[in-house]
CSV table of C-alpha atoms in Angstrom, one decimal:
chain,number,residue,atom,x,y,z
A,1,MET,CA,63.3,6.0,16.4
A,2,THR,CA,65.2,7.5,14.0
A,3,ARG,CA,62.3,7.0,11.8
A,4,HIS,CA,60.0,8.3,14.0
A,5,LEU,CA,62.5,12.0,14.5
A,6,ARG,CA,62.8,12.0,11.4
A,7,PRO,CA,59.6,14.3,9.9
A,8,TRP,CA,60.4,16.0,12.4
A,9,LEU,CA,64.0,17.0,11.8
A,10,TRP,CA,62.7,17.9,8.5
A,11,LEU,CA,60.0,20.2,9.6
A,12,ILE,CA,62.2,22.1,12.0
A,13,ALA,CA,65.1,22.1,9.5
A,14,ALA,CA,62.2,23.9,6.8
A,15,VAL,CA,61.1,25.8,9.1
A,16,THR,CA,64.5,27.3,10.2
A,17,MET,CA,65.5,27.8,6.8
A,18,LEU,CA,62.3,29.8,6.3
A,19,THR,CA,62.2,32.2,9.1
A,20,GLY,CA,66.5,31.9,8.8
A,21,CYS,CA,66.3,35.4,7.2
A,22,TYR,CA,63.6,37.1,9.4
A,23,PHE,CA,64.0,35.4,12.7
A,24,PRO,CA,64.5,36.9,15.5
A,25,ASP,CA,63.0,40.1,13.2
A,26,ASP,CA,63.4,43.7,14.7
A,27,PRO,CA,60.8,45.1,16.7
A,28,LYS,CA,61.5,48.2,15.0
A,29,HIS,CA,62.9,47.2,11.9
A,30,THR,CA,66.1,48.7,12.1
A,31,LEU,CA,68.2,46.3,10.2
A,32,ALA,CA,65.6,46.9,7.2
A,33,THR,CA,65.9,50.7,7.7
A,34,ILE,CA,69.3,50.5,7.3
A,35,GLU,CA,69.6,48.3,4.1
A,36,ARG,CA,66.7,50.4,2.7
A,37,GLN,CA,68.5,53.8,3.2
A,38,GLY,CA,71.7,52.5,2.3
A,39,VAL,CA,73.6,54.1,5.3
A,40,ILE,CA,74.2,53.2,8.8
A,41,GLN,CA,74.0,56.1,11.8
A,42,VAL,CA,77.1,55.3,14.0
A,43,GLY,CA,77.3,57.6,16.9
A,44,ILE,CA,81.1,58.0,18.3
A,45,LEU,CA,81.5,58.7,22.4
A,46,ALA,CA,85.6,58.5,21.8
A,47,GLU,CA,87.3,61.1,19.7
A,48,PRO,CA,89.6,59.7,17.4
A,49,LEU,CA,87.5,56.7,16.9
A,50,PRO,CA,89.9,53.8,17.6
A,51,GLU,CA,91.3,51.9,14.9
A,52,ALA,CA,90.0,48.7,16.2
A,53,ASP,CA,86.4,50.1,16.6
A,54,ALA,CA,86.7,51.6,13.0
A,55,LYS,CA,87.8,48.0,11.7
A,56,VAL,CA,85.3,46.1,13.0
A,57,ILE,CA,82.2,48.8,12.3
A,58,ALA,CA,84.0,49.5,8.4
A,59,ARG,CA,83.6,45.3,8.3
A,60,PHE,CA,79.8,45.5,9.2
A,61,ALA,CA,78.8,48.1,7.2
A,62,LYS,CA,80.6,46.2,4.2
A,63,SER,CA,78.8,42.9,5.1
A,64,LEU,CA,75.5,45.2,4.6
A,65,GLY,CA,76.8,46.6,1.4
A,66,VAL,CA,76.0,50.4,3.0
A,67,ARG,CA,78.5,53.3,3.8
A,68,THR,CA,79.1,54.4,7.6
A,69,ASP,CA,77.8,57.9,8.5
A,70,TYR,CA,79.6,58.5,11.4
A,71,VAL,CA,77.6,61.3,13.2
A,72,ARG,CA,79.5,63.4,16.9
A,73,GLY,CA,77.9,65.1,19.5
A,74,PRO,CA,77.0,64.6,23.3
A,75,ALA,CA,77.0,61.2,24.8
A,76,HIS,CA,73.3,61.6,26.2
A,77,ALA,CA,72.1,63.4,22.6
A,78,LEU,CA,74.3,60.4,20.9
A,79,LEU,CA,72.5,57.6,23.5
A,80,ALA,CA,68.8,59.4,23.0
A,81,GLY,CA,69.3,59.0,19.3
A,82,LEU,CA,70.1,55.2,19.8
A,83,GLU,CA,66.9,55.0,21.7
A,84,GLU,CA,64.6,56.8,19.2
A,85,GLY,CA,66.3,54.6,16.4
A,86,ASN,CA,68.1,58.0,14.6
A,87,ILE,CA,71.2,56.2,15.4
A,88,HIS,CA,71.6,52.7,14.8
A,89,LEU,CA,75.1,51.9,16.3
A,90,LEU,CA,77.5,53.5,19.6
A,91,ALA,CA,81.1,53.0,19.3
A,92,GLY,CA,84.3,54.4,20.6
A,93,ASP,CA,86.1,52.5,23.6
A,94,ILE,CA,82.8,51.2,25.4
A,95,PRO,CA,83.5,48.3,27.9
A,96,GLU,CA,81.8,45.6,29.1
A,97,ASP,CA,80.3,47.1,31.4
A,98,THR,CA,79.5,50.1,30.3
A,99,PRO,CA,76.8,51.9,32.6
A,100,MET,CA,74.4,52.8,29.5
A,101,ALA,CA,73.7,48.9,29.5
A,102,SER,CA,70.7,49.7,30.9
A,103,HIS,CA,69.7,51.9,28.1
A,104,ALA,CA,71.0,50.0,24.8
A,105,ALA,CA,71.5,46.5,23.9
A,106,LEU,CA,75.6,45.0,23.8
A,107,SER,CA,76.9,43.8,21.2
A,108,ASN,CA,79.2,40.4,21.6
A,109,PRO,CA,82.8,41.6,23.4
A,110,TYR,CA,85.5,42.0,20.7
A,111,PRO,CA,89.0,43.0,21.9
A,112,PRO,CA,90.9,45.2,20.5
A,113,ARG,CA,94.3,46.1,21.3
A,114,VAL,CA,94.4,49.4,23.2
A,115,ARG,CA,97.7,51.2,24.1
A,116,LEU,CA,97.4,53.3,27.3
A,117,PRO,CA,98.3,56.4,27.7
A,118,GLY,CA,102.5,56.7,28.7
A,119,ARG,CA,103.0,53.0,27.9
A,120,THR,CA,104.4,51.2,25.0
A,121,GLU,CA,102.9,47.8,25.7
A,122,SER,CA,99.5,46.9,24.3
A,123,ARG,CA,97.0,45.1,26.4
A,124,SER,CA,93.8,43.1,25.7
A,125,GLU,CA,91.0,45.1,26.7
A,126,LYS,CA,87.2,43.8,25.3
A,127,ARG,CA,85.3,46.7,23.7
A,128,VAL,CA,81.2,46.2,22.8
A,129,LEU,CA,79.1,48.2,20.8
A,130,LEU,CA,76.2,49.1,21.2
A,131,LEU,CA,72.1,49.3,19.8
A,132,ARG,CA,68.6,49.9,20.3
A,133,LYS,CA,67.1,47.5,22.9
A,134,GLY,CA,65.6,44.5,21.3
A,135,GLU,CA,66.6,44.9,18.2
A,136,ASN,CA,67.5,41.7,18.1
A,137,ARG,CA,68.4,40.7,14.0
A,138,LEU,CA,70.8,43.7,13.7
A,139,LEU,CA,72.5,42.1,17.0
A,140,LEU,CA,72.5,39.0,15.3
A,141,ARG,CA,74.0,39.7,12.2
A,142,LEU,CA,76.4,42.2,14.1
A,143,ASN,CA,77.9,39.6,16.2
A,144,ARG,CA,78.0,37.1,13.2
A,145,SER,CA,80.2,40.2,11.4
A,146,LEU,CA,82.2,40.2,14.3
A,147,ARG,CA,83.0,36.6,15.0
A,148,GLU,CA,84.5,36.5,11.6
A,149,ALA,CA,86.5,39.7,12.2
A,150,GLY,CA,87.9,37.7,15.5
A,151,GLN,CA,89.0,35.1,12.9
B,1,MET,CA,51.4,10.4,74.3
B,2,SER,CA,53.0,9.8,71.1
B,3,ASP,CA,51.4,6.8,70.8
B,4,ARG,CA,50.2,7.1,67.3
B,5,PRO,CA,48.3,4.3,65.8
B,6,THR,CA,51.2,3.0,62.8
B,7,LEU,CA,50.0,4.2,59.2
B,8,PRO,CA,48.0,1.3,57.4
B,9,PRO,CA,51.0,-0.7,54.7
B,10,HIS,CA,49.4,1.2,51.6
B,11,ILE,CA,49.5,4.2,53.1
B,12,ARG,CA,53.1,3.7,54.2
B,13,GLN,CA,53.9,2.2,50.4
B,14,SER,CA,52.5,5.8,48.8
B,15,LEU,CA,54.6,7.8,51.4
B,16,GLU,CA,57.5,5.9,50.2
B,17,ARG,CA,57.0,6.7,46.6
B,18,ALA,CA,56.2,10.0,47.3
B,19,ARG,CA,59.6,10.8,49.2
B,20,ARG,CA,61.2,9.1,46.1
B,21,LEU,CA,59.0,10.7,43.8
B,22,GLU,CA,60.6,14.3,45.7
B,23,TRP,CA,63.8,13.0,45.7
B,24,TRP,CA,63.7,12.6,42.0
B,25,THR,CA,62.3,16.2,41.8
B,26,LEU,CA,65.1,17.6,43.4
B,27,GLY,CA,67.5,16.1,40.8
B,28,TRP,CA,65.9,16.9,37.7
B,29,LEU,CA,64.9,20.7,39.2
B,30,VAL,CA,68.6,20.5,39.6
B,31,SER,CA,69.9,19.8,36.2
B,32,ILE,CA,67.3,21.8,34.7
B,33,VAL,CA,67.8,25.4,36.9
B,34,ALA,CA,71.9,25.0,35.3
B,35,VAL,CA,70.7,24.4,32.1
B,36,MET,CA,68.8,27.6,32.1
B,37,ALA,CA,71.8,29.2,33.8
B,38,LEU,CA,73.5,28.3,30.6
B,39,VAL,CA,71.6,29.3,28.1
B,40,MET,CA,70.2,32.7,30.3
B,41,GLY,CA,72.9,34.9,29.5
B,42,SER,CA,71.8,38.8,30.1
B,43,SER,CA,68.0,38.1,29.5
B,44,GLN,CA,65.5,39.5,31.2
B,45,ALA,CA,62.9,36.9,29.9
B,46,MET,CA,65.4,33.6,31.3
B,47,GLN,CA,65.8,35.4,34.2
B,48,ALA,CA,62.2,35.2,35.3
B,49,ALA,CA,62.4,31.7,34.3
B,50,TRP,CA,64.9,30.4,36.3
B,51,ILE,CA,64.0,32.6,39.5
B,52,GLU,CA,60.9,30.7,39.3
B,53,ASP,CA,62.5,27.0,39.3
B,54,MET,CA,64.6,28.2,42.1
B,55,LEU,CA,61.5,28.7,43.9
B,56,SER,CA,60.3,25.5,42.6
B,57,LEU,CA,63.1,23.9,44.4
B,58,LEU,CA,61.5,24.9,48.0
B,59,PRO,CA,58.2,22.9,48.6
B,60,PRO,CA,59.9,19.2,47.4
B,61,ILE,CA,62.7,20.0,50.5
B,62,LEU,CA,59.9,20.8,52.4
B,63,PHE,CA,58.0,17.7,51.8
B,64,LEU,CA,61.2,15.7,52.7
B,65,LEU,CA,61.6,17.8,55.5
B,66,ALA,CA,58.5,17.0,57.1
B,67,ALA,CA,58.0,13.4,55.9
B,68,HIS,CA,61.5,12.8,57.9
B,69,PHE,CA,60.5,14.6,61.0
B,70,GLU,CA,56.9,13.3,60.6
B,71,GLY,CA,57.3,10.3,62.5
B,72,LYS,CA,59.3,11.4,65.5
B,73,PRO,CA,58.4,11.2,69.4
B,74,ALA,CA,57.5,13.7,71.8
B,75,SER,CA,60.4,15.1,73.3
B,76,PRO,CA,60.7,17.6,76.6
B,77,ALA,CA,61.2,20.2,74.2
B,78,TYR,CA,58.6,19.2,71.7
B,79,PRO,CA,55.9,17.6,74.2
B,80,PHE,CA,53.2,17.6,71.3
B,81,GLY,CA,55.4,15.8,68.9
B,82,LEU,CA,56.2,17.5,65.4
B,83,ASP,CA,53.1,17.5,63.7
B,84,ARG,CA,52.9,21.0,63.3
B,85,LEU,CA,55.7,21.1,61.0
B,86,GLY,CA,53.9,19.3,58.2
B,87,SER,CA,51.3,22.3,58.8
B,88,LEU,CA,54.4,25.2,58.5
B,89,CYS,CA,55.7,23.2,55.5
B,90,PHE,CA,52.7,23.9,53.5
B,91,LEU,CA,52.5,27.5,54.5
B,92,LEU,CA,56.1,28.1,53.4
B,93,ALA,CA,55.2,25.8,50.2
B,94,ALA,CA,52.1,27.5,49.7
B,95,GLY,CA,54.0,31.1,50.4
B,96,ALA,CA,56.5,30.0,48.0
B,97,LEU,CA,53.6,29.3,44.9
B,98,THR,CA,52.4,32.5,45.7
B,99,LEU,CA,55.7,34.9,45.8
B,100,MET,CA,56.1,32.9,42.4
B,101,GLY,CA,53.1,34.0,40.7
B,102,GLY,CA,53.5,37.5,42.4
B,103,TYR,CA,56.9,37.8,40.9
B,104,LEU,CA,55.9,37.0,37.6
B,105,ILE,CA,53.3,39.5,37.6
B,106,TYR,CA,55.0,42.0,38.8
B,107,ASP,CA,58.0,41.3,36.1
B,108,ALA,CA,55.5,41.1,33.3
B,109,LEU,CA,53.9,44.7,34.4
B,110,HIS,CA,57.4,46.2,34.6
B,111,VAL,CA,58.2,45.1,31.1
B,112,LEU,CA,55.1,46.3,29.3
B,113,ILE,CA,54.8,49.3,31.5
B,114,ALA,CA,58.5,50.5,30.7
B,115,GLN,CA,57.8,49.5,27.2
B,116,GLU,CA,61.7,47.1,27.7
B,117,HIS,CA,62.3,45.5,24.1
B,118,PRO,CA,64.1,42.6,25.9
B,119,THR,CA,67.4,41.4,24.0
B,120,ILE,CA,68.7,38.5,23.5
B,121,GLY,CA,72.1,37.9,22.1
B,122,SER,CA,73.9,35.8,20.3
B,123,VAL,CA,76.5,32.5,20.9
B,124,SER,CA,79.0,31.0,19.0
B,125,LEU,CA,78.7,27.4,18.4
B,126,PHE,CA,80.1,24.8,16.3
B,127,GLY,CA,81.5,27.2,13.9
B,128,HIS,CA,78.4,29.3,13.6
B,129,GLU,CA,76.8,32.8,15.5
B,130,ILE,CA,73.6,31.3,17.3
B,131,TRP,CA,70.3,32.9,18.6
B,132,LEU,CA,70.1,32.3,22.0
B,133,GLY,CA,66.7,32.2,21.7
B,134,TRP,CA,67.2,28.8,20.1
B,135,LEU,CA,69.1,27.7,22.4
B,136,MET,CA,66.2,29.1,25.4
B,137,MET,CA,63.8,27.4,23.5
B,138,ALA,CA,65.5,24.2,23.8
B,139,ALA,CA,66.4,24.9,27.4
B,140,LEU,CA,62.9,25.4,28.2
B,141,ALA,CA,61.4,22.3,26.7
B,142,TYR,CA,63.7,20.4,28.3
B,143,SER,CA,62.6,22.4,31.4
B,144,VAL,CA,59.1,21.3,30.6
B,145,VAL,CA,59.3,17.6,30.4
B,146,PRO,CA,60.1,16.4,34.2
B,147,PRO,CA,57.5,18.8,35.7
B,148,VAL,CA,54.8,17.8,33.9
B,149,ILE,CA,55.0,13.9,34.1
B,150,LEU,CA,56.4,14.2,38.0
B,151,GLY,CA,53.7,16.4,38.8
B,152,ARG,CA,51.1,14.1,37.7
B,153,LYS,CA,52.2,11.5,39.8
B,154,LYS,CA,52.4,13.8,42.8
B,155,ARG,CA,49.1,15.2,42.5
B,156,ALA,CA,47.4,11.6,41.6
B,157,LEU,CA,49.2,10.5,44.9
B,158,ALA,CA,48.0,13.8,47.3
B,159,PRO,CA,44.4,12.6,47.9
B,160,GLU,CA,45.4,9.4,49.4
B,161,LEU,CA,48.2,10.3,51.5
B,162,MET,CA,46.1,13.5,52.1
B,163,ASP,CA,49.1,15.6,52.0
B,164,LYS,CA,48.9,18.9,51.3
B,165,VAL,CA,53.1,19.6,51.1
B,166,LEU,CA,52.7,17.4,47.9
B,167,PHE,CA,49.7,18.8,46.2
B,168,THR,CA,51.2,22.2,46.6
B,169,ASP,CA,54.2,21.2,45.2
B,170,ALA,CA,51.9,19.0,42.4
B,171,GLU,CA,51.0,22.8,41.8
B,172,MET,CA,54.5,24.2,41.7
B,173,ASN,CA,55.0,21.3,39.6
B,174,ALA,CA,52.1,22.6,37.0
B,175,ALA,CA,53.0,26.4,37.0
B,176,ASP,CA,56.4,25.3,36.3
B,177,TRP,CA,55.9,23.8,33.0
B,178,LYS,CA,52.9,26.3,32.2
B,179,THR,CA,55.9,29.2,32.4
B,180,GLY,CA,58.0,27.0,30.3
B,181,LEU,CA,55.3,26.5,27.8
B,182,ALA,CA,54.6,30.8,28.2
B,183,GLY,CA,58.3,30.5,28.0
B,184,ILE,CA,58.8,29.0,25.0
B,185,VAL,CA,55.7,31.4,23.0
B,186,GLY,CA,57.2,34.0,24.3
B,187,VAL,CA,60.2,33.5,22.8
B,188,ILE,CA,59.1,33.1,19.9
B,189,GLY,CA,56.9,36.2,20.1
B,190,ILE,CA,60.2,37.9,20.4
B,191,GLY,CA,61.4,36.1,17.5
B,192,PHE,CA,59.3,37.4,15.6
B,193,GLY,CA,60.0,41.3,16.6
B,194,ILE,CA,56.6,41.0,18.9
B,195,TRP,CA,58.6,42.0,22.0
B,196,TRP,CA,55.5,42.3,24.5
B,197,ALA,CA,54.6,38.8,23.5
B,198,ASP,CA,56.7,37.3,26.6
B,199,ALA,CA,55.9,39.7,29.7
B,200,LEU,CA,51.9,39.1,28.5
B,201,ALA,CA,52.6,35.4,28.4
B,202,ALA,CA,54.5,35.6,31.4
B,203,GLY,CA,51.6,37.9,33.2
B,204,VAL,CA,48.6,35.2,32.6
B,205,ILE,CA,50.9,32.4,33.7
B,206,GLY,CA,51.5,33.8,36.7
B,207,ALA,CA,47.9,35.4,37.3
B,208,ASP,CA,47.2,31.7,37.9
B,209,ILE,CA,49.7,30.5,39.9
B,210,LEU,CA,49.3,33.5,42.1
B,211,ARG,CA,45.5,32.3,42.2
B,212,ASP,CA,46.6,29.1,43.4
B,213,GLY,CA,49.5,30.3,45.8
B,214,LEU,CA,46.6,32.6,47.8
B,215,ARG,CA,44.2,29.6,47.9
B,216,ALA,CA,47.2,27.2,49.1
B,217,LEU,CA,47.9,29.7,51.5
B,218,ARG,CA,44.5,30.4,52.5
B,219,ILE,CA,44.3,26.4,53.5
B,220,SER,CA,47.6,26.6,55.2
B,221,VAL,CA,46.5,29.5,57.8
B,222,ALA,CA,43.5,27.9,58.8
B,223,GLU,CA,45.2,25.1,59.7
B,224,LEU,CA,47.7,27.0,62.1
B,225,LEU,CA,45.1,28.8,63.4
B,226,ASP,CA,43.7,25.5,64.5
B,227,GLY,CA,40.8,25.9,61.7
B,228,ALA,CA,38.6,22.6,61.0
B,229,PRO,CA,40.1,20.9,58.6
B,230,ARG,CA,39.8,22.2,55.2
B,231,GLU,CA,39.8,20.1,51.5
B,232,LEU,CA,43.2,19.7,49.9
B,233,ASN,CA,42.4,21.8,47.3
B,234,SER,CA,39.9,24.6,48.6
B,235,PRO,CA,39.5,26.4,51.5
B,236,GLU,CA,36.4,24.7,52.0
B,237,VAL,CA,35.5,23.0,55.8
B,238,SER,CA,36.4,19.0,55.1
B,239,GLY,CA,33.5,17.1,55.2
B,240,ALA,CA,35.5,14.5,57.2
B,241,VAL,CA,34.4,17.2,60.0
B,242,ALA,CA,30.5,16.1,59.6
B,243,LYS,CA,31.6,12.3,58.8
B,244,ILE,CA,33.6,12.4,62.8
B,245,ARG,CA,30.7,14.1,64.6
B,246,ALA,CA,28.3,11.4,63.2
B,247,ALA,CA,30.2,9.0,64.5
B,248,VAL,CA,30.7,10.4,68.0
B,249,PRO,CA,27.7,8.9,69.6
B,250,VAL,CA,27.2,11.3,72.9
B,251,ASP,CA,25.7,14.6,72.5
B,252,ARG,CA,28.8,17.1,73.2
B,253,PRO,CA,30.4,19.5,71.3
B,254,VAL,CA,33.1,17.8,68.9
B,255,ARG,CA,36.3,19.6,68.0
B,256,VAL,CA,38.4,18.3,64.9
B,257,ARG,CA,41.3,20.1,63.7
B,258,GLU,CA,44.5,19.0,61.8
B,259,THR,CA,47.9,18.8,61.9
B,260,GLY,CA,49.2,17.8,58.1
B,261,ARG,CA,47.8,15.0,57.1
B,262,PHE,CA,46.4,13.9,60.4
B,263,LEU,CA,43.1,14.7,62.4
B,264,HIS,CA,42.7,15.3,65.8
B,265,VAL,CA,39.5,15.0,67.5
B,266,GLU,CA,38.6,16.3,71.1
B,267,ILE,CA,35.2,16.0,72.3
B,268,ALA,CA,34.4,18.1,74.8
B,269,ASP,CA,35.1,17.4,78.3
B,270,ASP,CA,32.4,17.4,81.0
B,271,GLN,CA,34.7,19.5,82.6
B,272,ASP,CA,35.4,23.1,82.4
B,273,THR,CA,38.6,23.9,81.4
B,274,THR,CA,39.5,27.3,83.1
B,275,PRO,CA,42.2,27.1,85.5
B,276,SER,CA,41.1,28.2,88.9
B,277,GLU,CA,43.0,31.4,90.2
B,278,ALA,CA,44.5,29.1,93.1
B,279,PHE,CA,46.7,27.0,90.6
B,280,GLN,CA,47.1,30.0,88.0
B,281,THR,CA,49.1,31.8,90.6
B,282,LYS,CA,50.3,28.6,92.3
B,283,ALA,CA,52.0,27.7,88.9
B,284,LEU,CA,53.8,30.6,87.7
B,285,GLY,CA,52.4,33.5,90.3
B,286,GLU,CA,52.2,36.9,88.9
B,287,ASP,CA,52.4,35.2,85.4
B,288,GLY,CA,49.5,32.9,86.3
B,289,TRP,CA,47.0,34.5,83.9
B,290,ARG,CA,49.1,32.7,80.7
B,291,ILE,CA,47.5,29.6,81.7
B,292,VAL,CA,43.8,30.1,79.9
B,293,ASN,CA,42.8,26.1,79.5
B,294,VAL,CA,43.3,22.5,81.7
B,295,THR,CA,42.7,19.5,80.2
B,296,GLY,CA,42.7,15.8,81.0
B,297,PRO,CA,42.2,14.5,83.9
B,298,ALA,CA,43.2,16.8,87.3
B,299,PRO,CA,42.8,17.5,90.9
B,300,PRO,CA,39.5,19.3,91.4
B,301,ASP,CA,41.1,22.3,92.5
B,302,ILE,CA,43.1,23.0,89.8
B,303,ARG,CA,40.1,24.2,87.1
B,304,LYS,CA,37.8,26.5,88.4
B,305,GLY,CA,33.9,25.0,88.7
B,306,ALA,CA,35.0,21.3,88.5
B,307,ARG,CA,31.7,19.6,87.5
B,308,HIS,CA,32.7,16.1,87.5
B,309,ASN,CA,31.1,16.2,91.2
B,310,GLU,CA,27.7,16.5,89.8
B,311,GLU,CA,27.7,13.0,88.5
C-alpha cells in the first residue's frame, strides 16, 4: 500500500513546491503590485493608528521588503480605494465583526492590548486588517506574518 | 382490505439491503457534513457544498420512513393503509433534489453577476499557516468517495425494487459527488486566481441536478395525482400498464395507478359508480354532494342507475 502511495506523495510534494510561490494567486495581483512598486498603501481608519496595528503592518512591510505609505481620508473613500485596488490594506481598530466585511476580506484576528478610555488596565480585544476581496495570495502572506508576530 | 400478498423473498432481501445502504449513507453524510463544517470558514464557495450535503440527508431519511411504514396494516384513521407515504416521500425527495439544483444555480449566478471574488483564508496547523483551500480540497475529496460507492449500489438496486425514493436518492448521491468534484475544480481555479471558476463549475453541475430534480418532480406529481404508473427514470407511462391490460381477459376499462413500488389495478365495475341522490342526502344531508364515487358491492338504491339487475 505504501509503495503504491509513494509516487503520489512525491507528485503532491512536487506540485506543492512548484506552486508554493504562486498558489494561491491573486486574481488582481495585489501582492505582485506591492512588490513591484516597493510600497504598500495602507488606509487608516482610526486616528491615531493604534500601536498594535502599526506594529503588525510594519512587520508585514518588512517581510515583503517594501515601505509603508499611510493614506488618510474619509472611511468610505478608503474602502472604495481598497475595492478598486489603489489601497492595499485598511487598518485601525477594526473589530472582527466589522460591518465592512461584506466589502472586504478579513485577515486572521490578532489580539492587541487596547486601553479602554477611562480605564487603567488593558484587555485583549481581537482586531483584523482588511484587504481586497479574493486576493488570496496577499491574504495568506499577511496571515503568515500575523502568526509570526503573535509568537 | 390490507391483506397484501407478501413480498417475494428476493425482494424482501433487496429491501433489507437498501435499508442498510441508507443507514450507511446517513452515517457517512453526517461525517461529511461535520468535516465540511470544520474547513468551511466564511467561504461562500464551501457554504453551497455544505448546504447541499445537508439537503442530501433528506432522501435517505425519507426512504427509511417510507420503508418503515410501508407494510403497516390499515387502521380506522388510515383505512387504505399507508401506501401513499411512498408517493409523498418521493415527492419530497424530488423536491430536495430540485431545490439543490436551483440553489446551486442561484448561488453561481449571484457570484457571477455581483462579480464576487471568493476569499479563502488560512489557518494555523502544525506550526504552519496553511491555505484553507488545501483543506477544502481534502474535505471535498473525502466527500466525493462515499456517494460514488453508495450511489452506484443504490442505483443498481432501485429498478429491482421499483423504488423511486431510492432512485432519487441515488441521483442525489450522483449530484453530491459531481458538486464535490466541481468544488475541487473551483478551489483549484481560485488558487490560480480565476475567481469565477468555482461559480461556473457549480452552475454547470447545478443545471444538471436541476434537470434530474424536475424530472423526478414530474414523475412524483403524476403518482400523487393517481396518474398511470411511470417509468423509474422518465415521466413516460410505464410498459407495465399495457402488459396488465393484455392480461385482463374481459373487455372493460382497466385503470392502473401506483403507490410507491406497488400497482393498483381496477377493472371497471359493470355498474355506474355515481351515488344516488337519496344516498347522498341520507348519509351527509346538505354535504351529500361531497360523495361522488361508490365502488364495491352495494345495495341497489345507493347508486344511480344500477345496471346489475340487467343481467
